[in-house]
Coordinates of C-alpha atoms and ligand atoms in Angstrom, one line a residue:
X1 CA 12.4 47.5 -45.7
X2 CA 9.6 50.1 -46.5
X3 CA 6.3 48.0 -46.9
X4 CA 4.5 50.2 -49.0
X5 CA 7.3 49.6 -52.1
X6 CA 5.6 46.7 -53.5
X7 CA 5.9 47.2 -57.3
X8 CA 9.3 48.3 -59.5
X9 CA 7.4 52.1 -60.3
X10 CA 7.6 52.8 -55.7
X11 CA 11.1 51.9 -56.3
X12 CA 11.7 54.5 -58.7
X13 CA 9.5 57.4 -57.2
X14 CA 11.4 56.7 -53.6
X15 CA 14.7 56.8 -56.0
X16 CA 13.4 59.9 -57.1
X17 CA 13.2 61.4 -53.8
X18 CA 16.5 60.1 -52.1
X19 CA 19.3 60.3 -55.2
X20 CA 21.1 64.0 -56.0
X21 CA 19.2 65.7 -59.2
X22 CA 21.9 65.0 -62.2
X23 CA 22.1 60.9 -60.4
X24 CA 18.6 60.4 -60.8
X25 CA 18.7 62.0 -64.4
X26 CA 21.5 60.0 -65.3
X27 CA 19.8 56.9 -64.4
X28 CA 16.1 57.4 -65.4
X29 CA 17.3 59.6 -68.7
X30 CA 16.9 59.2 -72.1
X31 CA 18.1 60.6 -75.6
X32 CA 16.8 63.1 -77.4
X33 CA 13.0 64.3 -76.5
X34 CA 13.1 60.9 -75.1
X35 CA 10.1 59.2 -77.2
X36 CA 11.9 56.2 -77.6
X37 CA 12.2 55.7 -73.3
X38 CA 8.3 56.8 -73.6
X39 CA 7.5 54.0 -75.9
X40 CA 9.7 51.4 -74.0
X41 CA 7.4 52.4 -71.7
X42 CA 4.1 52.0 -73.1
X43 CA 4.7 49.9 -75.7
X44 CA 3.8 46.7 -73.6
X45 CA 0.2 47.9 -73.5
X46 CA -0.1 47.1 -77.0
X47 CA -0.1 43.5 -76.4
X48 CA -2.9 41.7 -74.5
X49 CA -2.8 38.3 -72.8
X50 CA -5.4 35.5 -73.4
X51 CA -5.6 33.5 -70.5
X52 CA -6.8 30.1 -70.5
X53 CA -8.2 28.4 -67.5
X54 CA -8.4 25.1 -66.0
X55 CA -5.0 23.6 -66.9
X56 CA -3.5 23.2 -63.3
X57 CA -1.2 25.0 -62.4
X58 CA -1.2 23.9 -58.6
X59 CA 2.7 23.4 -59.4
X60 CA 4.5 26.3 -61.3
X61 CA 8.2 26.8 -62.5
X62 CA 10.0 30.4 -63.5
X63 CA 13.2 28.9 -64.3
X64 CA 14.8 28.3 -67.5
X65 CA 18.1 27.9 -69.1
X66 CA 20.0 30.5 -70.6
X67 CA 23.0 29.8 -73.3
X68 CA 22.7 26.5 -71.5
X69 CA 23.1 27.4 -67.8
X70 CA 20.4 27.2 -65.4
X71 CA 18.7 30.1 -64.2
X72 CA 16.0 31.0 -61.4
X73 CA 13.9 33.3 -64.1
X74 CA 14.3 34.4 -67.3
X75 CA 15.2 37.6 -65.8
X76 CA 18.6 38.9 -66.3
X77 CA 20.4 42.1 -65.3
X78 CA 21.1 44.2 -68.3
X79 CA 24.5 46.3 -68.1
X80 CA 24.8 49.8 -66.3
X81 CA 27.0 52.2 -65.4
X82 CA 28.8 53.7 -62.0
X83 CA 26.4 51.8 -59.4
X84 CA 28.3 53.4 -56.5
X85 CA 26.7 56.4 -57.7
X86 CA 23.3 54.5 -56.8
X87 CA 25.0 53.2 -53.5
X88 CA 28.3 52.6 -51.9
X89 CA 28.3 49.0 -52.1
X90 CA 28.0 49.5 -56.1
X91 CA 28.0 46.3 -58.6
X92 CA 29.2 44.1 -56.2
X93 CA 25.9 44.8 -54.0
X94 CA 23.8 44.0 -57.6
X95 CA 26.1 41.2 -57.9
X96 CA 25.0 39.0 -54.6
X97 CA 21.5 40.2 -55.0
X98 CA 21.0 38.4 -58.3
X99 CA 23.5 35.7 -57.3
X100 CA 21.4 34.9 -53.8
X101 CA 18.5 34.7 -56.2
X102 CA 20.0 32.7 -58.6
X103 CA 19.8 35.4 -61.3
X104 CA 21.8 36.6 -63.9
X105 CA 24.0 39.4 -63.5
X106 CA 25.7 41.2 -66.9
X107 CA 28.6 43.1 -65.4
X108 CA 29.2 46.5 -67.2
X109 CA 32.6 48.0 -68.8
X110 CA 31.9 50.9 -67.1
X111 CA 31.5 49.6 -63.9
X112 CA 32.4 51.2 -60.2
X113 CA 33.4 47.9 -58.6
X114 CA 36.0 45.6 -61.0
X115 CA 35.9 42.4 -62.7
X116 CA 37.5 40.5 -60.2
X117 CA 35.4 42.1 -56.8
X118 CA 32.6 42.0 -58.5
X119 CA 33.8 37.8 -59.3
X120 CA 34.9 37.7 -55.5
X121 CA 31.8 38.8 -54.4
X122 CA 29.3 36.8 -55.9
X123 CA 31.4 34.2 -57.0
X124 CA 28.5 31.3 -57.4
X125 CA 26.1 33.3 -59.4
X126 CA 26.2 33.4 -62.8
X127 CA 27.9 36.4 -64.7
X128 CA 27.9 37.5 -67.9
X129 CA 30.7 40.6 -69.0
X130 CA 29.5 43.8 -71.3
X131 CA 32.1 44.9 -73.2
X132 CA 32.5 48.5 -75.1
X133 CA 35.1 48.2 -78.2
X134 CA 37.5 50.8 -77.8
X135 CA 39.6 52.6 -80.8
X136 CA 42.7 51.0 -78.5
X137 CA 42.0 47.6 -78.8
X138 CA 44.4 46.2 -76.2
X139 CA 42.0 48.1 -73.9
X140 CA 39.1 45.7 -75.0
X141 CA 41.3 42.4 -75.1
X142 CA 42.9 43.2 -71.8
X143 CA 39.1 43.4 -70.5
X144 CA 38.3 40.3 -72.2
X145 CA 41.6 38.1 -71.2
X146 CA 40.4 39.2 -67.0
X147 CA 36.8 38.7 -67.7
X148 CA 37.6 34.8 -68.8
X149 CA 40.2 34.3 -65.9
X150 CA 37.2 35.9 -63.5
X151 CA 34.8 33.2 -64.1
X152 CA 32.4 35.1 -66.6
X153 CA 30.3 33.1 -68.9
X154 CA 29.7 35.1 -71.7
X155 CA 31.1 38.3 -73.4
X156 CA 27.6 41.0 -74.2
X157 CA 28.9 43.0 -77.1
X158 CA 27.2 46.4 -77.0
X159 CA 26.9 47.9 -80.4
X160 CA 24.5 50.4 -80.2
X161 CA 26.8 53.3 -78.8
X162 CA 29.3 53.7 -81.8
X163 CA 28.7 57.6 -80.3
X164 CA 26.8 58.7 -77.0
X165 CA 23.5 59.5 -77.1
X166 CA 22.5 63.2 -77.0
X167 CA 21.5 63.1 -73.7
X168 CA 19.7 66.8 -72.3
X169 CA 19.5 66.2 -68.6
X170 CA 22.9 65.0 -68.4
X171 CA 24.3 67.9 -70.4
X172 CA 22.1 70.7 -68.3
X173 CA 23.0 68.7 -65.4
X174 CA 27.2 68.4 -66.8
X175 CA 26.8 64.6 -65.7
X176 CA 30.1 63.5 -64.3
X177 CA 31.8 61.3 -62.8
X178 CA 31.9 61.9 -58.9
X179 CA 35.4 62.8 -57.5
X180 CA 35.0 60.3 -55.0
X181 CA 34.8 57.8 -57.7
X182 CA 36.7 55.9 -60.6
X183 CA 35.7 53.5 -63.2
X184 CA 37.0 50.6 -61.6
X185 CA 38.0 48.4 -64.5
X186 CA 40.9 51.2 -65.5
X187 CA 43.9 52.2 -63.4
X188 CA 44.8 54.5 -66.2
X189 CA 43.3 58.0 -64.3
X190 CA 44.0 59.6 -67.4
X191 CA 41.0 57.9 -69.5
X192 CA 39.0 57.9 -66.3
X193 CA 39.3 62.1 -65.6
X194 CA 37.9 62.1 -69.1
X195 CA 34.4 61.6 -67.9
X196 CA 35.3 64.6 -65.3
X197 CA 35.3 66.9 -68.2
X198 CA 32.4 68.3 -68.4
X199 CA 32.9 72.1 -69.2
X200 CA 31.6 71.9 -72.4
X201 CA 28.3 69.2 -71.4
X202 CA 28.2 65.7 -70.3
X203 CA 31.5 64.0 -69.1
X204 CA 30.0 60.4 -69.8
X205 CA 29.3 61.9 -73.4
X206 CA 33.2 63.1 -73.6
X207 CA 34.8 59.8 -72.5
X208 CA 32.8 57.6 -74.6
X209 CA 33.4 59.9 -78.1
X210 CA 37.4 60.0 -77.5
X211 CA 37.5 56.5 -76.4
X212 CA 35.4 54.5 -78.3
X213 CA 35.8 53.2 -81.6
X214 CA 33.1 53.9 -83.9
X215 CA 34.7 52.9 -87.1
X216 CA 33.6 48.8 -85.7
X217 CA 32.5 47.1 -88.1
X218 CA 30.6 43.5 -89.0
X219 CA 34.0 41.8 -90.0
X220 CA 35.2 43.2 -86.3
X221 CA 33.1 40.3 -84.7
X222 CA 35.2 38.2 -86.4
X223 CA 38.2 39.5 -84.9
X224 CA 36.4 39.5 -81.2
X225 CA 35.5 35.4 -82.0
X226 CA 39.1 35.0 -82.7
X227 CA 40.3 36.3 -79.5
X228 CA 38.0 34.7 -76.9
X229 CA 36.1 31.6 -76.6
X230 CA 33.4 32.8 -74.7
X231 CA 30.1 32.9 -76.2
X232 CA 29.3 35.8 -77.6
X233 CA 25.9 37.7 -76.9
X234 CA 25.0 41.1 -79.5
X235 CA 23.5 44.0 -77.9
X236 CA 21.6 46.8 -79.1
X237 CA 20.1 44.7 -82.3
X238 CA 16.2 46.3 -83.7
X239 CA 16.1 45.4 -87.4
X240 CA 16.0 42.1 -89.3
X241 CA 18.3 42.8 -91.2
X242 CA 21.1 43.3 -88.7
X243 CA 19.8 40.0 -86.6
X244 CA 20.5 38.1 -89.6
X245 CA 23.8 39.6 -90.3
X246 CA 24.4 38.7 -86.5
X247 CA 23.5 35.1 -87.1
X248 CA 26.0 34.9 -90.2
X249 CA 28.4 36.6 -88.0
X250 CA 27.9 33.4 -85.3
X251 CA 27.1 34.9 -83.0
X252 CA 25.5 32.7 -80.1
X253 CA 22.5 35.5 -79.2
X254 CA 21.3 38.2 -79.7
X255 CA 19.8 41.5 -77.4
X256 CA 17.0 43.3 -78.8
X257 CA 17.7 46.8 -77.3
X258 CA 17.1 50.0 -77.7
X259 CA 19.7 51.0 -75.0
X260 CA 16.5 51.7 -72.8
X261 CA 16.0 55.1 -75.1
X262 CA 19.1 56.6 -74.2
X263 CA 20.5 56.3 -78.0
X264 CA 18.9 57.4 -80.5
X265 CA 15.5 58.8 -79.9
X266 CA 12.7 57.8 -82.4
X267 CA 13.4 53.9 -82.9
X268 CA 10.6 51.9 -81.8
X269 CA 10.1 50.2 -78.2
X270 CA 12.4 46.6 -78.6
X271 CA 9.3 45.1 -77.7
X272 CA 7.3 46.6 -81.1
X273 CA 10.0 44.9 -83.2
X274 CA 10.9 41.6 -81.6
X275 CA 8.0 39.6 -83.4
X276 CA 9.5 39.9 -86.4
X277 CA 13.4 39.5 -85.3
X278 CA 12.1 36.5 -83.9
X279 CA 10.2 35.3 -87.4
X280 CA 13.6 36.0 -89.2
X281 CA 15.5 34.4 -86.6
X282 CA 13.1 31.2 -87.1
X283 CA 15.3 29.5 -83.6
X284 CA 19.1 29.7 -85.2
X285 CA 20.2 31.7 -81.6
X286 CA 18.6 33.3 -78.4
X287 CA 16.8 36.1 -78.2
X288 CA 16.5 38.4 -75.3
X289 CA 15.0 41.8 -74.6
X290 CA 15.9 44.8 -72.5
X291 CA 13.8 48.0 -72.6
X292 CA 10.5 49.1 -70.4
X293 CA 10.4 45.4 -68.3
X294 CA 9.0 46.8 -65.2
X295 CA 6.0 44.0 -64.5
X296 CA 5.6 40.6 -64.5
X297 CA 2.8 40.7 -67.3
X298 CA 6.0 42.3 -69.2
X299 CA 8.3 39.1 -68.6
X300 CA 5.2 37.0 -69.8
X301 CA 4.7 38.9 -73.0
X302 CA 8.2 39.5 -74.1
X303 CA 8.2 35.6 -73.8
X304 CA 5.1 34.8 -75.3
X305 CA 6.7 36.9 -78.3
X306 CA 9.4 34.8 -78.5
X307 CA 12.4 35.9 -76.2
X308 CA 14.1 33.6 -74.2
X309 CA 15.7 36.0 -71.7
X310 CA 14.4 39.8 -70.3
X311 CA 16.9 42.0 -68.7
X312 CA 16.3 44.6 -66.3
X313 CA 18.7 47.9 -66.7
X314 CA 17.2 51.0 -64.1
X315 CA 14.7 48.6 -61.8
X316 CA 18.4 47.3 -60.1
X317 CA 19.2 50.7 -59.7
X318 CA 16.4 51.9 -57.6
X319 CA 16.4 49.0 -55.5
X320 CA 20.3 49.7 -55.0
X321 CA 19.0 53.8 -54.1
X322 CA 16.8 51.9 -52.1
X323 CA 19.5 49.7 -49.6
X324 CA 21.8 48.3 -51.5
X325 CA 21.7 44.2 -52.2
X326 CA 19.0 44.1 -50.0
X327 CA 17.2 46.9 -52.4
X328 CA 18.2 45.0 -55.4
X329 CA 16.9 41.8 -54.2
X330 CA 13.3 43.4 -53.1
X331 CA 13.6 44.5 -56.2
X332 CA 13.9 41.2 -58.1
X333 CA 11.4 39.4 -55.6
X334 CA 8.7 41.9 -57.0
X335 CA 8.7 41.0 -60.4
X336 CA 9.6 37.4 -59.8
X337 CA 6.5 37.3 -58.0
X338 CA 5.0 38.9 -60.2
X339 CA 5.7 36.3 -63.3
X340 CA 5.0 34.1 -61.3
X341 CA 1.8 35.2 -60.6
X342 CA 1.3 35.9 -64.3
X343 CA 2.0 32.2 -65.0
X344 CA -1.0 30.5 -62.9
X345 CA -3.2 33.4 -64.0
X346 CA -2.7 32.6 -67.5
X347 CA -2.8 29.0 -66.9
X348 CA 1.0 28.3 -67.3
X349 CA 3.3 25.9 -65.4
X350 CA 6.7 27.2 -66.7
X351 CA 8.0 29.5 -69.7
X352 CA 6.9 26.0 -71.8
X353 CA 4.0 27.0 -72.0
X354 CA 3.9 30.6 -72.4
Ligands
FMN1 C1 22.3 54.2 -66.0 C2 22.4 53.3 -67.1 C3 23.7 52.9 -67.5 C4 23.8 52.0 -68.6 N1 25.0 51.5 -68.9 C5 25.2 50.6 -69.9 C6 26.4 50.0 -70.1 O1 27.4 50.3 -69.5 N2 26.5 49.1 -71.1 C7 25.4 48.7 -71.9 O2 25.5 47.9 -72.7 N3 24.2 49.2 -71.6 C8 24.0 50.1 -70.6 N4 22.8 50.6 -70.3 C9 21.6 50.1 -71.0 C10 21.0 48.9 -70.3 O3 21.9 47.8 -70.4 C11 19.7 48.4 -70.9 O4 19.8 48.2 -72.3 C12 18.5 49.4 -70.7 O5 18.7 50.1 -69.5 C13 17.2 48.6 -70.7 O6 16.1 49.4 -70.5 P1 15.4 49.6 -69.1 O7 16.3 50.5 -68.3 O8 14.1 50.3 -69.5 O9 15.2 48.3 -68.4 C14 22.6 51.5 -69.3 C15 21.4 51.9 -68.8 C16 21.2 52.8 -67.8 C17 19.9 53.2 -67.4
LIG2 C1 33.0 52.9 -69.7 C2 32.0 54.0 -69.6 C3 30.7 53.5 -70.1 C4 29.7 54.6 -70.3 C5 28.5 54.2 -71.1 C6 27.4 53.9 -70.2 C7 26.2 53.6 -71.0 O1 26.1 52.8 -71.8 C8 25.0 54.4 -70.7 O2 23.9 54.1 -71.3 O3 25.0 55.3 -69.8

């Protein structure tokens, strides 16, 4: 292991340096002009910490529960795409990282490794299952049914791409998938050399418009509640109005997201709007937050704001460019420290006190 990578942003500049043009602009890209990834970014800056001193904190503790499991860190894994891309070992690499950790790992639907390797692979860590809602809805219900039988604890609904994100670098680049490669969770090739048609643009962007069903509705997380009995977890929520509709819906959580910009440019940074999610909220479910984690001071805030849970989407990636699970765990290591750190410099013991 390289030394001199000792914070997330070394992670992505080596990334930079080591991954094929179009994978690094897959993974580091965002939508539109890409203001939204900028203020994922920045946005964290906003918020300043007031430590207090003197409180002993000698003994500190980063755990915490999640959806009532225990976890090392309020640090999950958010969903992502085609890690082989990233490095032959792929998800299940990610997987025994976080597991070896004792971190949470949200596998994605369009992952390069399947349910069940991913399961067999890290089959003591905690896993939660992302799941698209496609126009064939025996597509999403098979997932579901091998998702439960796998071991996963939760179902992430994703409802922030009812349409791909007009991505530039991925249609200069024509993003798609490597030949070498499938979407594991599909045997169907036919679906899968979708995403290798990328005359006209992005592949990725092709797939998900035939595929996917973008009529969903509200009344449609009705029909997933009736077909599973895992807990389900919304992603991709930024307005008070749709985090209360997701409470009536019963949902058991719900994932302020952005997508990490790579929706629909111009919505603020998740971190701008979770105050007031949270206010509306007022404790009925979990919050969590993905976009622009990169530091420990990040993890602090988010929490200070009132999310239970932050999740990681590229930072896994450039520690899998990096070497694989052992990438993925420097990775984790860094910010863990880093919160950590943040804790007893803030005169914390545990997320308590935050
Ligand atoms: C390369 C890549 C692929 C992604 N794939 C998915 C996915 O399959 N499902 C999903 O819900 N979110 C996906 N996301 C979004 C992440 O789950 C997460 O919301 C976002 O990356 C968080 O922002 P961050 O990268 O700044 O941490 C993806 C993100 C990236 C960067
Ligand atoms: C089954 C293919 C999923 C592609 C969508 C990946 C994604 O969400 C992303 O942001 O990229």
């Amino acid at each position: 292991m390289n030394i001199n990578l000792v914070c997330i942003q070394d992670f992505e500049d080596h990334a930079f340096k080591v991954l094929p043009r179009s994978a690094f602009d897959f993974f580091r890209g965002g939508a539109g002009q890409e203001t939204t990834l900028a203020y994922n970014n920045t946005a964290f800056s906003k918020f300043k910490i007031r430590p207090r001193c003197l409180k002993n904190v000698a003994q500190r503790d980063i755990s915490t529960t999640v959806l009532g499991e225990k976890v090392s860190v309020p640090i999950g894994i958010a969903p992502s795409s085609l890690h082989k891309i990233a490095h032959p070992d792929g998800e299940c690499a990610t997987a025994r990282a976080a597991q070896a950790l004792g971190v949470l790992y949200t596998l994605s639907t369009g992952a390069t490794c399947s349910i069940e390797e991913v399961a067999e692979a890290a089959p003591n860590g905690l896993k939660w299952f992302q799941i698209y809602v496609y126009k064939n809805r025996k597509i999403t219900e098979d997932l579901i049914r091998r998702a439960e039988k796998a071991g996963y604890k939760a179902l992430v609904v994703t409802v922030d791409v009812p349409v791909v994100g007009i991505r530039l670098a991925d249609i200069r680049n024509r993003f798609s998938l490597p030949p070498h490669l499938g979407l594991a969770n599909f045997e169907d090739r036919n679906s899968t050399d979708l995403m290798r048609s990328n005359k006209d643009g992005s592949g990725l962007a092709n797939y998900v418009n035939s595929l996917f069903d973008a009529s969903l509705e509200w009344r449609d997380i009705q029909w997933l509640k009736g077909i599973t009995s895992l807990p389900i977890v919304l992603k991709g929520i930024l307005t008070v109005e749709d985090a209360l509709l997701a409470v009536e819906a019963g949902v058991e959580a719900v994932w302020v997201s952005n997508h990490g910009g790579r929706q629909l440019d111009g919505t603020p940074a998740s971190i701008e709007v979770l105050p007031e999610i949270v206010k509306a909220v007022d404790g009925k479910v979990e919050i969590y937050l993905d976009g622009g984690v990169r530091e420990g001071t990040d993890v602090f805030k988010a929490l200070a704001l009132g999310a239970r849970m932050v999740f990681l989407g590229r930072p896994p990636l450039w520690g899998l460019a990096h070497s694989g699970e052992e990438g993925v765990e420097k990775v984790l290591q860094i910010i863990m420290n880093e919160f950590e750190s943040t804790l007893g410099l803030s005169d914390s013991k545990s997320d308590q006190d935050v």
